[in-house]
Amino acid sequence: MMLIRPPYEEAGMLRLLSSPRQLCNGLTRRELLEAGGTSLLGLSLPHLLQADAVRASEATSTAATKMPDGFGQAKRCIILFLYGSPSQMETVDMKPEAPVEIRGTMKPIPSVVPGLDVCEHLPNMARMMDRVGVLRSIHHEYPIHGVAHAMTGTPVIDVNMELSPNDPKHHPYFGSAVEYIDRQRRGGMSPFPQNVALPFPFSSQRTGEVHRAGPYAAYLGSAYNPVWTEFEGRADRSVYKTLGARREEIFDPYVGCTSDAYFRMASTSLPAELTLDRLDRRRSLLQQIDVARRDLDQSLGGRSLSTFQQMAHSLIQSPAVVSALDVRQESQETRELYGMTLFGQSCLAARRMLDAGTRLVSVFWDEYGLAGDAWDTHWNHFPRMVDQLLPGLDKAFSGLVLDLDRRGQLDDTLVVCISEHGRTPKIAGVEGGGRDHWSQAYSALFAGGGIACGRVVGATDKHAGEVVSNPVGPKDVLATMYHLLGIEPHIFLPDRTGRPIPLVPETSRVITELLA
């Protein structure tokens, strides 16, 4: 949508030419933009939410019935992001009747849901798919890696943006936007971290110095970045990894980790020479400086710095955070349910963080050792799927959903397992086979929090290469996630200048077919 200045103004208010689309509570997108246009620096989310609340209180019952089902049913959320992108063909959209150069060597097995087959290397998932919703028809225009396009409202992406976390064109990560909106609603930050990411800072364990974009707060400011953990543990298994002509044996905790593994916040371990008394004195000094710099604190950057300092001190001194991240406190049976891998134990830590009070946790299956790793299977596709990838996913995803279910927490906890795109239907003729990037059709998994159990939404053609039924985009997925978490997806966030930016593009829709 373009902001157009017409040749007139009414009562000092900037009038905008745009479609008069009405939100579920009766507030139109045009009215929101006009509210923001009254001051180039003036639109803040509190104003938006206040207007939203007023309109909601005046909404008629007819307007209320327009809201899709499930709004706000999920009180918490766990995002499982499989960086590099798994193949739809070797997970939940297998095509056994396709030629071997398409279908590959793996065979389907029936799940507990009639007509829903999964890969033979996902036996645990096969037994619990009656608790899962499968979306087989995601597609978009950008077959490049990028948490940024999959998990933010940015409408376009390119390679330069994907490799530049600080590019000003980025939009806030899903978890950052949720936390920002929640803070505005509650009138301040929570005493416990609400937007946590595991197992370590994104793209920090791969070769090379380039960090990838995506899981950051962008124009909302660094105070809304996810709070990252660090992994404390050792790999107990190795795999051979390939990057071009390089082939290396790497001990990879995603394949297997020792039982003494746990997690900590990057700031929860004090340097040996820094006692709590000295920490408190430093904090007192910072508070004195802050008093002298109130003007700075009124700016977005100042507020972000102040909030970040509060959070850092809180985490350093919080036994609750330390305890929640210590998965060693769980029984060995429970740990084995998730799998003794980095991804499995990260999912267990995510559940423990929700138990302790966190609203949203993101678990990344990230590159480890070499670039082009994780689920980016250009080389040795089939050996890696069998030895490195599918077994860990099978245990972790099934374990998380089953554990939440047996604890009575699944109904109000949304679990989303997603990636940035899929893999090519045709197998590349490289050693071990290869599937390249493919964004024209791929799948995602959902459970709990308002999702219909055992439902398959969308379909692809006979080669899993094109969507033939119920096409949706990643922004529709985000709109659905916001909706289930009780956030109207068509609100606006203020950028650094106060300009209103859509949370997701106007054309995005809630995927009602996925909802219970």
Short mmCIF file of C-alpha atoms in Angstrom, two decimals:
data_model
loop_
_atom_site.label_atom_id
_atom_site.label_comp_id
_atom_site.label_asym_id
_atom_site.label_seq_id
_atom_site.Cartn_x
_atom_site.Cartn_y
_atom_site.Cartn_z
CA MET A 1 0.00 0.00 0.00
CA MET A 2 1.36 3.44 -0.93
CA LEU A 3 0.91 6.47 1.29
CA ILE A 4 -0.37 9.20 -1.03
CA ARG A 5 -0.63 12.87 -0.09
CA PRO A 6 -3.79 14.29 -1.73
CA PRO A 7 -4.12 17.99 -2.58
CA TYR A 8 -6.13 18.68 0.58
CA GLU A 9 -6.21 18.06 4.31
CA GLU A 10 -9.19 18.02 6.64
CA ALA A 11 -8.99 19.42 10.17
CA GLY A 12 -5.23 18.98 10.17
CA MET A 13 -5.48 15.24 9.53
CA LEU A 14 -3.65 13.67 6.63
CA ARG A 15 -6.13 11.82 4.44
CA LEU A 16 -4.93 8.65 2.74
CA LEU A 17 -6.18 7.13 -0.47
CA SER A 18 -6.45 3.40 0.12
CA SER A 19 -8.96 0.58 0.24
CA PRO A 20 -11.38 0.90 3.18
CA ARG A 21 -10.81 -2.67 4.34
CA GLN A 22 -12.35 -3.14 7.77
CA LEU A 23 -10.65 -5.09 10.51
CA CYS A 24 -12.51 -7.69 12.55
CA ASN A 25 -13.17 -5.18 15.32
CA GLY A 26 -14.46 -2.49 12.98
CA LEU A 27 -11.31 -0.33 12.77
CA THR A 28 -10.24 0.17 9.17
CA ARG A 29 -6.68 0.06 7.90
CA ARG A 30 -7.23 3.51 6.40
CA GLU A 31 -8.20 4.91 9.81
CA LEU A 32 -5.09 3.42 11.38
CA LEU A 33 -2.90 5.01 8.75
CA GLU A 34 -4.66 8.34 9.14
CA ALA A 35 -4.12 8.18 12.90
CA GLY A 36 -0.43 7.65 12.30
CA GLY A 37 -0.29 10.40 9.73
CA THR A 38 -1.26 13.11 12.20
CA SER A 39 2.40 13.29 13.17
CA LEU A 40 5.42 12.10 11.28
CA LEU A 41 6.89 11.05 14.63
CA GLY A 42 3.67 10.41 16.41
CA LEU A 43 2.30 6.89 15.89
CA SER A 44 3.06 4.54 18.74
CA LEU A 45 1.60 1.14 19.40
CA PRO A 46 -0.05 2.25 22.65
CA HIS A 47 -2.13 4.68 20.58
CA LEU A 48 -2.99 1.93 18.13
CA LEU A 49 -3.93 -0.50 20.86
CA GLN A 50 -5.94 2.12 22.70
CA ALA A 51 -7.92 2.88 19.56
CA ASP A 52 -8.23 -0.83 18.93
CA ALA A 53 -9.61 -1.42 22.43
CA VAL A 54 -12.15 1.40 22.09
CA ARG A 55 -13.42 0.04 18.81
CA ALA A 56 -13.49 -3.50 20.17
CA SER A 57 -15.67 -2.41 23.10
CA GLU A 58 -18.12 -0.81 20.66
CA ALA A 59 -18.13 -3.72 18.20
CA THR A 60 -21.49 -5.28 17.44
CA SER A 61 -22.14 -8.96 17.73
CA THR A 62 -22.35 -9.12 13.95
CA ALA A 63 -18.82 -7.79 13.60
CA ALA A 64 -17.58 -10.18 16.26
CA THR A 65 -18.82 -13.17 14.29
CA LYS A 66 -16.44 -12.26 11.44
CA MET A 67 -13.43 -13.22 13.56
CA PRO A 68 -12.17 -16.67 12.51
CA ASP A 69 -12.26 -19.42 15.10
CA GLY A 70 -9.39 -19.95 17.52
CA PHE A 71 -8.48 -16.32 18.18
CA GLY A 72 -6.24 -16.24 21.24
CA GLN A 73 -6.54 -19.96 21.97
CA ALA A 74 -2.75 -20.32 22.13
CA LYS A 75 -1.31 -18.76 25.25
CA ARG A 76 2.24 -19.86 24.43
CA CYS A 77 4.19 -20.83 21.33
CA ILE A 78 7.20 -22.94 20.35
CA ILE A 79 8.67 -22.40 16.89
CA LEU A 80 10.89 -25.13 15.46
CA PHE A 81 12.82 -23.68 12.54
CA LEU A 82 14.66 -26.16 10.32
CA TYR A 83 17.22 -23.89 8.72
CA GLY A 84 18.32 -24.85 5.21
CA SER A 85 14.93 -26.38 4.39
CA PRO A 86 13.90 -30.04 4.53
CA SER A 87 12.62 -31.83 1.47
CA GLN A 88 8.86 -32.18 1.31
CA MET A 89 9.53 -35.45 -0.58
CA GLU A 90 11.35 -37.11 2.34
CA THR A 91 9.02 -35.92 5.10
CA VAL A 92 5.23 -35.54 4.75
CA ASP A 93 4.52 -35.17 1.02
CA MET A 94 6.00 -38.31 -0.49
CA LYS A 95 5.25 -39.32 -4.07
CA PRO A 96 5.87 -43.09 -4.32
CA GLU A 97 4.41 -43.27 -7.84
CA ALA A 98 6.87 -40.72 -9.25
CA PRO A 99 9.94 -41.82 -11.23
CA VAL A 100 12.97 -42.77 -9.13
CA GLU A 101 14.81 -39.58 -10.12
CA ILE A 102 11.97 -37.72 -8.40
CA ARG A 103 10.88 -39.95 -5.53
CA GLY A 104 14.39 -41.06 -4.52
CA THR A 105 15.18 -44.14 -2.48
CA MET A 106 13.07 -43.65 0.64
CA LYS A 107 9.70 -45.29 1.12
CA PRO A 108 6.51 -44.04 2.75
CA ILE A 109 4.92 -45.63 5.81
CA PRO A 110 1.33 -45.13 6.94
CA SER A 111 0.67 -42.87 9.89
CA VAL A 112 -2.22 -43.17 12.35
CA VAL A 113 -4.14 -40.72 10.14
CA PRO A 114 -5.73 -42.60 7.21
CA GLY A 115 -4.25 -41.43 3.92
CA LEU A 116 -1.37 -39.54 5.52
CA ASP A 117 1.91 -41.31 4.85
CA VAL A 118 5.26 -40.11 6.16
CA CYS A 119 8.85 -41.08 5.45
CA GLU A 120 10.00 -44.46 6.73
CA HIS A 121 12.64 -42.71 8.84
CA LEU A 122 9.94 -40.90 10.87
CA PRO A 123 8.40 -43.85 12.75
CA ASN A 124 7.74 -41.94 15.98
CA MET A 125 6.00 -39.15 14.13
CA ALA A 126 3.90 -41.68 12.22
CA ARG A 127 2.38 -42.83 15.52
CA MET A 128 1.29 -39.35 16.65
CA MET A 129 0.20 -37.50 13.48
CA ASP A 130 -3.37 -37.56 14.80
CA ARG A 131 -2.28 -34.64 16.98
CA VAL A 132 -0.78 -32.67 14.08
CA GLY A 133 -1.99 -30.45 11.26
CA VAL A 134 -0.05 -30.75 7.99
CA LEU A 135 0.15 -27.88 5.51
CA ARG A 136 1.42 -29.07 2.12
CA SER A 137 0.84 -26.01 -0.04
CA ILE A 138 3.18 -23.18 1.00
CA HIS A 139 4.89 -21.33 -1.84
CA HIS A 140 6.59 -18.01 -2.59
CA GLU A 141 8.94 -16.32 -5.05
CA TYR A 142 12.27 -16.44 -3.22
CA PRO A 143 14.19 -19.76 -3.29
CA ILE A 144 16.98 -18.42 -1.08
CA HIS A 145 17.78 -19.09 2.55
CA GLY A 146 16.18 -16.72 4.93
CA VAL A 147 14.49 -16.72 8.29
CA ALA A 148 13.84 -13.10 7.33
CA HIS A 149 11.27 -13.87 4.64
CA ALA A 150 9.69 -16.87 6.36
CA MET A 151 9.29 -15.33 9.82
CA THR A 152 8.89 -11.56 9.35
CA GLY A 153 6.44 -9.29 7.57
CA THR A 154 8.97 -8.11 5.01
CA PRO A 155 7.26 -8.46 1.62
CA VAL A 156 10.45 -8.95 -0.42
CA ILE A 157 13.89 -10.41 0.20
CA ASP A 158 17.18 -10.78 -1.66
CA VAL A 159 20.54 -12.41 -0.97
CA ASN A 160 22.12 -9.15 0.23
CA MET A 161 19.37 -8.66 2.81
CA GLU A 162 19.61 -12.27 3.92
CA LEU A 163 23.31 -11.79 4.65
CA SER A 164 22.84 -8.40 6.32
CA PRO A 165 21.05 -8.58 9.69
CA ASN A 166 21.16 -4.78 10.05
CA ASP A 167 19.72 -3.94 6.64
CA PRO A 168 17.10 -1.22 7.31
CA LYS A 169 14.61 -2.96 5.01
CA HIS A 170 14.18 -5.82 7.46
CA HIS A 171 11.00 -6.26 9.48
CA PRO A 172 10.82 -7.60 13.05
CA TYR A 173 11.03 -11.33 13.69
CA PHE A 174 7.72 -12.95 14.68
CA GLY A 175 8.80 -13.43 18.31
CA SER A 176 10.03 -9.84 18.55
CA ALA A 177 6.75 -8.47 17.25
CA VAL A 178 4.77 -10.63 19.68
CA GLU A 179 6.86 -9.41 22.59
CA TYR A 180 6.56 -5.78 21.53
CA ILE A 181 2.77 -6.00 21.32
CA ASP A 182 2.55 -7.90 24.61
CA ARG A 183 4.69 -5.31 26.40
CA GLN A 184 2.49 -2.51 25.17
CA ARG A 185 -0.62 -4.34 26.34
CA ARG A 186 0.76 -5.06 29.80
CA GLY A 187 2.31 -1.61 30.13
CA GLY A 188 5.92 -2.73 30.49
CA MET A 189 8.35 -5.60 30.32
CA SER A 190 7.85 -8.89 32.09
CA PRO A 191 10.19 -9.88 34.93
CA PHE A 192 10.83 -13.14 33.04
CA PRO A 193 12.16 -13.37 29.44
CA GLN A 194 9.29 -13.69 26.99
CA ASN A 195 11.11 -14.17 23.67
CA VAL A 196 13.83 -16.80 23.98
CA ALA A 197 15.86 -18.54 21.25
CA LEU A 198 17.85 -21.78 21.46
CA PRO A 199 20.39 -23.36 21.29
CA PHE A 200 22.98 -20.63 20.53
CA PRO A 201 23.10 -17.25 18.75
CA PHE A 202 21.97 -17.70 15.17
CA SER A 203 24.62 -18.72 12.60
CA SER A 204 27.38 -18.47 15.24
CA GLN A 205 28.64 -22.07 14.97
CA ARG A 206 29.33 -22.24 11.25
CA THR A 207 32.48 -21.45 9.31
CA GLY A 208 32.80 -17.89 8.06
CA GLU A 209 32.16 -14.53 9.65
CA VAL A 210 28.91 -13.69 7.88
CA HIS A 211 25.87 -13.83 10.15
CA ARG A 212 22.53 -14.41 8.56
CA ALA A 213 19.50 -12.19 9.02
CA GLY A 214 16.06 -12.98 10.36
CA PRO A 215 15.59 -13.54 14.10
CA TYR A 216 16.05 -9.93 15.15
CA ALA A 217 13.80 -7.04 16.12
CA ALA A 218 14.80 -4.75 13.21
CA TYR A 219 13.25 -1.28 13.62
CA LEU A 220 11.72 -2.13 17.01
CA GLY A 221 15.17 -1.91 18.57
CA SER A 222 17.56 -4.39 20.15
CA ALA A 223 15.54 -4.61 23.37
CA TYR A 224 13.11 -6.81 21.45
CA ASN A 225 15.68 -9.19 19.99
CA PRO A 226 15.27 -12.78 21.19
CA VAL A 227 17.22 -13.60 24.33
CA TRP A 228 19.70 -16.24 23.17
CA THR A 229 21.01 -19.18 25.12
CA GLU A 230 24.35 -20.95 24.94
CA PHE A 231 24.73 -24.72 24.70
CA GLU A 232 26.84 -26.36 27.37
CA GLY A 233 27.68 -29.90 26.34
CA ARG A 234 29.63 -32.13 23.99
CA ALA A 235 28.82 -34.06 20.86
CA ASP A 236 29.21 -37.80 21.18
CA ARG A 237 28.81 -38.66 17.52
CA SER A 238 30.49 -37.48 14.34
CA VAL A 239 29.41 -37.25 10.72
CA TYR A 240 31.21 -36.39 7.52
CA LYS A 241 30.14 -33.05 6.08
CA THR A 242 30.73 -31.68 2.61
CA LEU A 243 31.09 -28.12 1.36
CA GLY A 244 32.16 -28.01 -2.26
CA ALA A 245 35.49 -29.84 -2.42
CA ARG A 246 35.80 -29.93 1.38
CA ARG A 247 34.94 -33.08 3.29
CA GLU A 248 35.43 -33.10 7.05
CA GLU A 249 34.55 -35.32 9.97
CA ILE A 250 32.77 -33.15 12.52
CA PHE A 251 31.49 -34.06 15.95
CA ASP A 252 28.00 -32.60 15.76
CA PRO A 253 25.71 -32.31 18.82
CA TYR A 254 22.68 -32.23 16.51
CA VAL A 255 23.51 -35.88 15.78
CA GLY A 256 24.11 -36.82 19.41
CA CYS A 257 25.11 -35.12 22.66
CA THR A 258 26.23 -36.26 26.10
CA SER A 259 23.85 -36.56 29.03
CA ASP A 260 25.53 -33.71 30.92
CA ALA A 261 24.36 -31.21 28.28
CA TYR A 262 22.31 -28.21 29.35
CA PHE A 263 21.74 -24.57 28.39
CA ARG A 264 22.36 -21.17 29.93
CA MET A 265 21.72 -17.58 29.03
CA ALA A 266 24.79 -15.90 27.62
CA SER A 267 24.69 -13.51 30.58
CA THR A 268 23.87 -15.98 33.36
CA SER A 269 27.47 -16.97 34.07
CA LEU A 270 29.45 -14.26 35.85
CA PRO A 271 33.14 -13.80 35.19
CA ALA A 272 35.18 -15.21 38.07
CA GLU A 273 36.28 -11.78 39.26
CA LEU A 274 32.75 -10.29 39.18
CA THR A 275 30.91 -10.90 42.45
CA LEU A 276 27.26 -10.04 42.98
CA ASP A 277 28.30 -7.15 45.24
CA ARG A 278 30.44 -5.68 42.48
CA LEU A 279 27.63 -6.31 40.01
CA ASP A 280 25.19 -4.39 42.21
CA ARG A 281 27.68 -1.50 42.52
CA ARG A 282 28.01 -1.40 38.74
CA ARG A 283 24.26 -1.40 38.42
CA SER A 284 24.01 1.51 40.88
CA LEU A 285 26.51 3.45 38.78
CA LEU A 286 24.52 2.75 35.66
CA GLN A 287 21.38 3.97 37.35
CA GLN A 288 23.11 7.25 38.27
CA ILE A 289 24.22 7.68 34.68
CA ASP A 290 20.71 6.92 33.49
CA VAL A 291 19.30 9.70 35.69
CA ALA A 292 21.67 12.15 33.99
CA ARG A 293 20.66 10.92 30.55
CA ARG A 294 16.89 11.09 30.64
CA ASP A 295 16.75 12.71 27.27
CA LEU A 296 18.45 9.71 25.73
CA ASP A 297 16.04 7.38 27.48
CA GLN A 298 13.15 9.09 25.72
CA SER A 299 14.45 7.97 22.34
CA LEU A 300 13.81 4.51 20.90
CA GLY A 301 17.49 3.69 21.09
CA GLY A 302 17.68 4.87 24.68
CA ARG A 303 14.62 2.88 25.67
CA SER A 304 16.07 -0.20 23.98
CA LEU A 305 19.38 0.19 25.84
CA SER A 306 17.67 0.74 29.20
CA THR A 307 15.39 -2.25 28.70
CA PHE A 308 18.24 -4.42 27.58
CA GLN A 309 20.23 -3.51 30.70
CA GLN A 310 17.29 -4.40 32.93
CA MET A 311 16.85 -7.72 31.18
CA ALA A 312 20.57 -8.56 31.38
CA HIS A 313 20.71 -7.90 35.12
CA SER A 314 17.52 -9.84 35.65
CA LEU A 315 18.87 -12.86 33.79
CA ILE A 316 22.23 -12.79 35.57
CA GLN A 317 20.54 -12.96 38.97
CA SER A 318 17.57 -15.19 38.09
CA PRO A 319 17.67 -18.70 39.58
CA ALA A 320 14.37 -19.40 37.77
CA VAL A 321 15.99 -18.94 34.35
CA VAL A 322 19.03 -21.00 35.28
CA SER A 323 16.81 -23.79 36.58
CA ALA A 324 14.44 -23.77 33.59
CA LEU A 325 17.32 -24.19 31.15
CA ASP A 326 18.90 -27.02 33.09
CA VAL A 327 17.40 -30.03 31.30
CA ARG A 328 19.48 -32.31 33.55
CA GLN A 329 16.71 -31.87 36.12
CA GLU A 330 14.38 -33.94 33.94
CA SER A 331 14.15 -37.71 34.23
CA GLN A 332 16.23 -39.73 31.82
CA GLU A 333 12.99 -41.16 30.41
CA THR A 334 11.77 -37.69 29.48
CA ARG A 335 15.11 -36.69 28.00
CA GLU A 336 15.12 -39.84 25.89
CA LEU A 337 11.59 -39.08 24.74
CA TYR A 338 12.93 -35.94 23.04
CA GLY A 339 16.15 -37.64 21.91
CA MET A 340 19.67 -37.09 23.19
CA THR A 341 20.52 -34.62 20.46
CA LEU A 342 21.02 -30.87 20.52
CA PHE A 343 17.68 -30.30 18.78
CA GLY A 344 15.84 -32.70 21.06
CA GLN A 345 17.25 -31.25 24.26
CA SER A 346 16.59 -27.73 22.93
CA CYS A 347 12.93 -28.66 22.49
CA LEU A 348 12.86 -29.96 26.05
CA ALA A 349 14.44 -26.73 27.31
CA ALA A 350 11.83 -24.80 25.33
CA ARG A 351 9.02 -26.64 27.10
CA ARG A 352 10.68 -25.95 30.47
CA MET A 353 10.94 -22.24 29.64
CA LEU A 354 7.22 -22.17 28.87
CA ASP A 355 6.57 -23.87 32.22
CA ALA A 356 8.60 -21.15 33.93
CA GLY A 357 6.64 -18.31 32.29
CA THR A 358 8.06 -17.62 28.84
CA ARG A 359 5.49 -16.79 26.16
CA LEU A 360 7.45 -17.75 23.02
CA VAL A 361 10.52 -19.89 22.40
CA SER A 362 12.24 -20.43 19.05
CA VAL A 363 14.37 -23.53 18.52
CA PHE A 364 16.66 -23.37 15.50
CA TRP A 365 18.21 -26.36 13.79
CA ASP A 366 21.17 -24.30 12.66
CA GLU A 367 24.34 -24.90 10.68
CA TYR A 368 27.12 -26.48 12.72
CA GLY A 369 30.75 -26.70 11.65
CA LEU A 370 30.42 -25.98 7.95
CA ALA A 371 28.31 -23.53 6.03
CA GLY A 372 25.76 -25.22 3.80
CA ASP A 373 24.91 -27.54 6.67
CA ALA A 374 21.73 -28.30 8.64
CA TRP A 375 18.90 -29.08 6.18
CA ASP A 376 20.63 -27.53 3.16
CA THR A 377 21.16 -30.85 1.36
CA HIS A 378 22.77 -29.92 -1.96
CA TRP A 379 25.25 -32.77 -1.41
CA ASN A 380 24.93 -36.23 0.13
CA HIS A 381 21.20 -35.68 0.49
CA PHE A 382 20.20 -39.27 1.25
CA PRO A 383 23.05 -40.18 3.63
CA ARG A 384 22.53 -36.95 5.55
CA MET A 385 18.79 -37.46 5.80
CA VAL A 386 19.34 -40.93 7.26
CA ASP A 387 22.38 -40.32 9.47
CA GLN A 388 22.17 -36.66 10.44
CA LEU A 389 18.68 -35.22 10.10
CA LEU A 390 15.52 -37.32 10.08
CA PRO A 391 16.16 -39.35 13.28
CA GLY A 392 16.69 -36.21 15.37
CA LEU A 393 13.60 -34.52 13.96
CA ASP A 394 11.53 -37.67 14.46
CA LYS A 395 12.33 -37.91 18.17
CA ALA A 396 12.28 -34.19 18.97
CA PHE A 397 9.02 -33.21 17.26
CA SER A 398 7.09 -36.27 18.39
CA GLY A 399 8.54 -36.05 21.91
CA LEU A 400 7.62 -32.38 22.31
CA VAL A 401 4.03 -32.79 21.13
CA LEU A 402 3.45 -35.96 23.16
CA ASP A 403 4.98 -34.44 26.27
CA LEU A 404 2.83 -31.32 26.02
CA ASP A 405 -0.21 -33.51 25.45
CA ARG A 406 0.37 -35.78 28.45
CA ARG A 407 0.96 -32.71 30.66
CA GLY A 408 -2.35 -31.18 29.56
CA GLN A 409 -0.61 -28.22 27.89
CA LEU A 410 -1.09 -28.91 24.19
CA ASP A 411 -4.51 -27.30 23.83
CA ASP A 412 -3.18 -23.83 24.64
CA THR A 413 0.39 -24.21 23.32
CA LEU A 414 1.00 -23.64 19.61
CA VAL A 415 3.83 -25.68 18.07
CA VAL A 416 4.99 -24.75 14.57
CA CYS A 417 7.67 -26.65 12.64
CA ILE A 418 8.63 -24.67 9.56
CA SER A 419 11.43 -23.60 7.24
CA GLU A 420 12.15 -21.07 4.51
CA HIS A 421 11.40 -23.20 1.43
CA GLY A 422 11.48 -26.79 0.15
CA ARG A 423 13.77 -28.85 -2.08
CA THR A 424 13.73 -29.55 -5.81
CA PRO A 425 11.65 -32.50 -6.98
CA LYS A 426 14.39 -33.71 -9.33
CA ILE A 427 17.47 -35.16 -7.66
CA ALA A 428 20.82 -33.65 -8.64
CA GLY A 429 23.39 -36.11 -9.97
CA VAL A 430 26.00 -35.57 -7.27
CA GLU A 431 27.50 -38.08 -4.85
CA GLY A 432 24.82 -39.17 -2.42
CA GLY A 433 22.22 -37.27 -4.43
CA GLY A 434 21.21 -33.69 -3.89
CA ARG A 435 18.11 -31.55 -3.81
CA ASP A 436 18.48 -27.82 -4.41
CA HIS A 437 16.38 -24.85 -3.32
CA TRP A 438 12.69 -24.90 -4.27
CA SER A 439 10.09 -22.39 -3.07
CA GLN A 440 7.19 -23.31 -5.35
CA ALA A 441 5.85 -25.96 -2.96
CA TYR A 442 6.76 -27.08 0.55
CA SER A 443 5.24 -28.26 3.81
CA ALA A 444 4.98 -27.28 7.47
CA LEU A 445 3.67 -28.95 10.63
CA PHE A 446 1.42 -27.48 13.33
CA ALA A 447 0.07 -28.80 16.63
CA GLY A 448 -1.93 -27.59 19.62
CA GLY A 449 -3.21 -24.09 20.30
CA GLY A 450 -6.29 -24.13 18.04
CA ILE A 451 -4.95 -26.37 15.25
CA ALA A 452 -7.21 -29.09 13.86
CA CYS A 453 -5.78 -32.51 14.77
CA GLY A 454 -4.94 -34.94 12.00
CA ARG A 455 -5.91 -32.59 9.18
CA VAL A 456 -4.02 -32.24 5.89
CA VAL A 457 -4.44 -28.88 4.15
CA GLY A 458 -3.42 -28.27 0.54
CA ALA A 459 -1.91 -30.54 -2.06
CA THR A 460 0.86 -30.62 -4.64
CA ASP A 461 1.14 -32.22 -8.07
CA LYS A 462 2.45 -35.74 -8.75
CA HIS A 463 6.06 -34.56 -8.29
CA ALA A 464 5.50 -32.36 -5.20
CA GLY A 465 6.75 -29.47 -7.32
CA GLU A 466 3.70 -27.23 -7.73
CA VAL A 467 0.76 -26.41 -5.49
CA VAL A 468 -2.55 -27.60 -6.94
CA SER A 469 -4.87 -27.00 -3.98
CA ASN A 470 -5.20 -24.25 -1.38
CA PRO A 471 -2.03 -22.24 -2.10
CA VAL A 472 -0.77 -20.13 0.80
CA GLY A 473 2.33 -18.04 1.46
CA PRO A 474 4.58 -17.64 4.49
CA LYS A 475 2.79 -14.40 5.41
CA ASP A 476 -0.48 -16.33 5.63
CA VAL A 477 1.25 -18.72 8.02
CA LEU A 478 2.38 -15.76 10.15
CA ALA A 479 -1.12 -14.24 10.08
CA THR A 480 -2.48 -17.56 11.35
CA MET A 481 0.10 -17.73 14.13
CA TYR A 482 -0.62 -14.15 15.25
CA HIS A 483 -4.35 -14.91 15.20
CA LEU A 484 -3.99 -17.99 17.39
CA LEU A 485 -1.86 -16.00 19.84
CA GLY A 486 -4.60 -13.38 20.14
CA ILE A 487 -3.02 -10.70 17.91
CA GLU A 488 -4.99 -9.20 15.04
CA PRO A 489 -2.58 -9.73 12.13
CA HIS A 490 -3.62 -6.56 10.30
CA ILE A 491 -2.43 -4.05 12.86
CA PHE A 492 0.58 -1.78 12.38
CA LEU A 493 3.87 -1.30 14.18
CA PRO A 494 5.75 2.01 14.34
CA ASP A 495 9.15 2.07 12.67
CA ARG A 496 12.06 4.22 13.91
CA THR A 497 10.40 7.39 12.64
CA GLY A 498 6.95 6.51 13.94
CA ARG A 499 5.69 5.58 10.48
CA PRO A 500 3.08 2.77 10.62
CA ILE A 501 4.28 -0.50 9.08
CA PRO A 502 1.88 -3.43 8.53
CA LEU A 503 2.56 -6.40 10.79
CA VAL A 504 1.97 -8.61 7.74
CA PRO A 505 1.04 -7.55 4.20
CA GLU A 506 -2.59 -6.57 3.67
CA THR A 507 -3.22 -9.54 1.38
CA SER A 508 -2.26 -12.06 4.08
CA ARG A 509 -5.06 -14.20 5.46
CA VAL A 510 -5.64 -16.53 8.38
CA ILE A 511 -5.55 -20.11 7.10
CA THR A 512 -8.93 -21.11 8.53
CA GLU A 513 -8.66 -24.59 7.02
CA LEU A 514 -5.96 -25.38 9.61
CA LEU A 515 -8.07 -24.32 12.57
CA ALA A 516 -10.06 -26.62 14.83
#
